[in-house]
GROMACS .gro file of C-alpha atoms in nm:
model
  153
    1MET     CA    1   1.530  -2.553  -0.708
    2SER     CA    2   1.265  -2.717  -0.919
    3PHE     CA    3   0.912  -2.599  -0.861
    4GLY     CA    4   0.576  -2.744  -0.947
    5PRO     CA    5   0.241  -2.838  -0.802
    6MET     CA    6   0.210  -3.126  -0.560
    7VAL     CA    7   0.002  -3.388  -0.734
    8ALA     CA    8  -0.014  -3.682  -0.495
    9LEU     CA    9   0.109  -3.801  -0.159
   10ARG     CA   10   0.093  -4.154  -0.029
   11ARG     CA   11  -0.182  -4.202   0.232
   12ASP     CA   12  -0.033  -4.175   0.581
   13GLU     CA   13   0.270  -3.995   0.436
   14PRO     CA   14   0.444  -3.829   0.733
   15ILE     CA   15   0.457  -3.454   0.668
   16LEU     CA   16   0.625  -3.188   0.878
   17VAL     CA   17   0.437  -2.859   0.917
   18VAL     CA   18   0.651  -2.578   1.059
   19GLY     CA   19   0.444  -2.292   1.197
   20GLY     CA   20   0.152  -2.295   1.436
   21GLY     CA   21  -0.057  -2.002   1.317
   22PRO     CA   22  -0.363  -1.976   1.091
   23VAL     CA   23  -0.169  -2.069   0.775
   24GLY     CA   24  -0.022  -2.373   0.949
   25TYR     CA   25  -0.372  -2.469   1.058
   26ARG     CA   26  -0.515  -2.442   0.704
   27LYS     CA   27  -0.229  -2.643   0.555
   28THR     CA   28  -0.258  -2.903   0.831
   29CYS     CA   29  -0.630  -2.946   0.763
   30SER     CA   30  -0.565  -2.982   0.391
   31LEU     CA   31  -0.300  -3.247   0.454
   32LEU     CA   32  -0.519  -3.434   0.702
   33ASP     CA   33  -0.808  -3.431   0.454
   34GLY     CA   34  -0.573  -3.594   0.204
   35GLY     CA   35  -0.480  -3.868   0.452
   36ALA     CA   36  -0.135  -3.743   0.554
   37SER     CA   37   0.013  -3.798   0.899
   38VAL     CA   38   0.109  -3.451   1.031
   39THR     CA   39   0.378  -3.352   1.279
   40LEU     CA   40   0.376  -2.986   1.383
   41VAL     CA   41   0.677  -2.792   1.503
   42SER     CA   42   0.630  -2.438   1.631
   43LEU     CA   43   0.711  -2.211   1.922
   44GLU     CA   44   0.335  -2.143   1.957
   45PHE     CA   45   0.011  -2.299   1.833
   46CYS     CA   46  -0.318  -2.125   1.752
   47PRO     CA   47  -0.629  -2.249   1.937
   48GLU     CA   48  -0.748  -2.455   1.639
   49LEU     CA   49  -0.418  -2.644   1.622
   50ARG     CA   50  -0.418  -2.691   1.999
   51GLU     CA   51  -0.757  -2.857   1.960
   52LEU     CA   52  -0.620  -3.099   1.696
   53ILE     CA   53  -0.320  -3.169   1.921
   54GLY     CA   54  -0.544  -3.226   2.223
   55LYS     CA   55  -0.755  -3.477   2.029
   56GLY     CA   56  -0.442  -3.664   1.919
   57ILE     CA   57  -0.513  -3.596   1.551
   58VAL     CA   58  -0.164  -3.452   1.496
   59THR     CA   59   0.169  -3.483   1.673
   60ALA     CA   60   0.326  -3.159   1.792
   61GLU     CA   61   0.654  -3.037   1.935
   62GLU     CA   62   0.653  -2.689   2.091
   63ARG     CA   63   0.995  -2.564   1.986
   64GLY     CA   64   1.178  -2.409   1.694
   65VAL     CA   65   1.251  -2.610   1.381
   66GLN     CA   66   1.589  -2.785   1.364
   67ARG     CA   67   1.798  -2.936   1.087
   68GLY     CA   68   1.719  -3.283   1.220
   69ASP     CA   69   1.351  -3.224   1.139
   70PHE     CA   70   1.438  -3.195   0.771
   71GLU     CA   71   1.651  -3.508   0.795
   72ARG     CA   72   1.355  -3.706   0.943
   73PHE     CA   73   1.091  -3.604   0.687
   74ARG     CA   74   1.069  -3.630   0.309
   75PHE     CA   75   0.816  -3.344   0.287
   76ALA     CA   76   0.769  -3.024   0.487
   77VAL     CA   77   0.534  -2.728   0.473
   78LEU     CA   78   0.684  -2.402   0.596
   79ALA     CA   79   0.394  -2.190   0.722
   80LEU     CA   80   0.624  -1.913   0.838
   81PRO     CA   81   0.687  -1.544   0.766
   82PRO     CA   82   0.944  -1.478   0.489
   83GLU     CA   83   1.248  -1.423   0.715
   84ALA     CA   84   1.180  -1.738   0.917
   85THR     CA   85   1.121  -1.929   0.592
   86LEU     CA   86   1.466  -1.828   0.467
   87GLU     CA   87   1.624  -1.941   0.794
   88ALA     CA   88   1.443  -2.276   0.775
   89LEU     CA   89   1.555  -2.321   0.413
   90ARG     CA   90   1.917  -2.273   0.522
   91MET     CA   91   1.872  -2.549   0.782
   92ARG     CA   92   1.718  -2.775   0.518
   93GLU     CA   93   2.013  -2.744   0.275
   94GLY     CA   94   2.179  -3.075   0.199
   95THR     CA   95   1.885  -3.286   0.319
   96GLN     CA   96   1.648  -3.479   0.093
   97CYS     CA   97   1.340  -3.300   0.234
   98LEU     CA   98   1.118  -3.125  -0.023
   99VAL     CA   99   0.944  -2.810   0.102
  100CYS     CA  100   0.637  -2.602   0.031
  101CYS     CA  101   0.708  -2.240   0.126
  102CYS     CA  102   0.379  -2.065   0.200
  103SER     CA  103   0.517  -1.710   0.226
  104LEU     CA  104   0.781  -1.746  -0.048
  105PRO     CA  105   0.628  -2.001  -0.288
  106GLU     CA  106   0.889  -1.939  -0.557
  107LEU     CA  107   1.157  -2.087  -0.327
  108GLY     CA  108   0.969  -2.411  -0.263
  109ASP     CA  109   0.987  -2.749  -0.430
  110PHE     CA  110   0.610  -2.798  -0.446
  111ALA     CA  111   0.280  -2.627  -0.374
  112LEU     CA  112  -0.031  -2.764  -0.211
  113ALA     CA  113  -0.356  -2.731  -0.400
  114ALA     CA  114  -0.652  -2.549  -0.249
  115GLN     CA  115  -0.872  -2.857  -0.209
  116TRP     CA  116  -1.205  -2.985  -0.086
  117ASN     CA  117  -1.430  -3.292  -0.098
  118HIS     CA  118  -1.730  -3.295  -0.331
  119GLY     CA  119  -1.926  -3.617  -0.316
  120ASN     CA  120  -1.687  -3.899  -0.403
  121PHE     CA  121  -1.431  -3.657  -0.543
  122ARG     CA  122  -1.134  -3.473  -0.397
  123VAL     CA  123  -1.107  -3.150  -0.596
  124GLY     CA  124  -0.796  -2.931  -0.602
  125ILE     CA  125  -0.699  -2.601  -0.760
  126SER     CA  126  -0.337  -2.492  -0.785
  127SER     CA  127  -0.144  -2.211  -0.945
  128GLY     CA  128   0.177  -2.404  -0.880
  129GLY     CA  129   0.252  -2.160  -0.600
  130THR     CA  130   0.250  -1.849  -0.818
  131ASP     CA  131  -0.086  -1.718  -0.690
  132PRO     CA  132  -0.209  -1.900  -0.376
  133ALA     CA  133  -0.471  -1.633  -0.305
  134GLY     CA  134  -0.604  -1.664  -0.659
  135ALA     CA  135  -0.621  -2.043  -0.626
  136ALA     CA  136  -0.816  -2.006  -0.301
  137LYS     CA  137  -1.057  -1.759  -0.463
  138LEU     CA  138  -1.110  -1.988  -0.763
  139LYS     CA  139  -1.165  -2.279  -0.523
  140GLY     CA  140  -1.438  -2.080  -0.351
  141LEU     CA  141  -1.609  -1.995  -0.679
  142ILE     CA  142  -1.601  -2.352  -0.813
  143ARG     CA  143  -1.706  -2.500  -0.481
  144ALA     CA  144  -2.001  -2.260  -0.455
  145PHE     CA  145  -2.104  -2.345  -0.811
  146LEU     CA  146  -2.082  -2.722  -0.748
  147GLU     CA  147  -2.285  -2.685  -0.428
  148GLY     CA  148  -2.552  -2.483  -0.609
  149LYS     CA  149  -2.490  -2.163  -0.416
  150ARG     CA  150  -2.555  -1.825  -0.570
  151LEU     CA  151  -2.229  -1.662  -0.682
  152ARG     CA  152  -2.163  -1.300  -0.595
  153ARG     CA  153  -2.008  -1.090  -0.867
   0.00000   0.00000   0.00000
């Protein structure tokens, strides 16, 4: 598989997010902030995702992921533990769907940047999936600096 950072998505691009926990929530918020249209598929949803579902901000299906999901979407974010990610990747084989694998980034086709809004700008930091935690930490440092907050060393 090819692997590189995700640079741009068309506004209102329909994106599948598989996984309803805290990682799925963070990725969903990032995608929504970028203007994507998110459909969630998971056996369970955390309270924060249930709130987004209840407000009609995202579409959700409470079930396991299926091959047909990968046939319906061009992009998917797998916010799943490693074993479940591998199972989802097997289902995805032979489809045209590109995936971001949160728990196994080296197996994905793209990575989402750690991003935020600053004035008129959308700022993103990415390690290309090699160090998501490092990208998040760097995001926090740069964001604090831009907002004039005192940095802890």
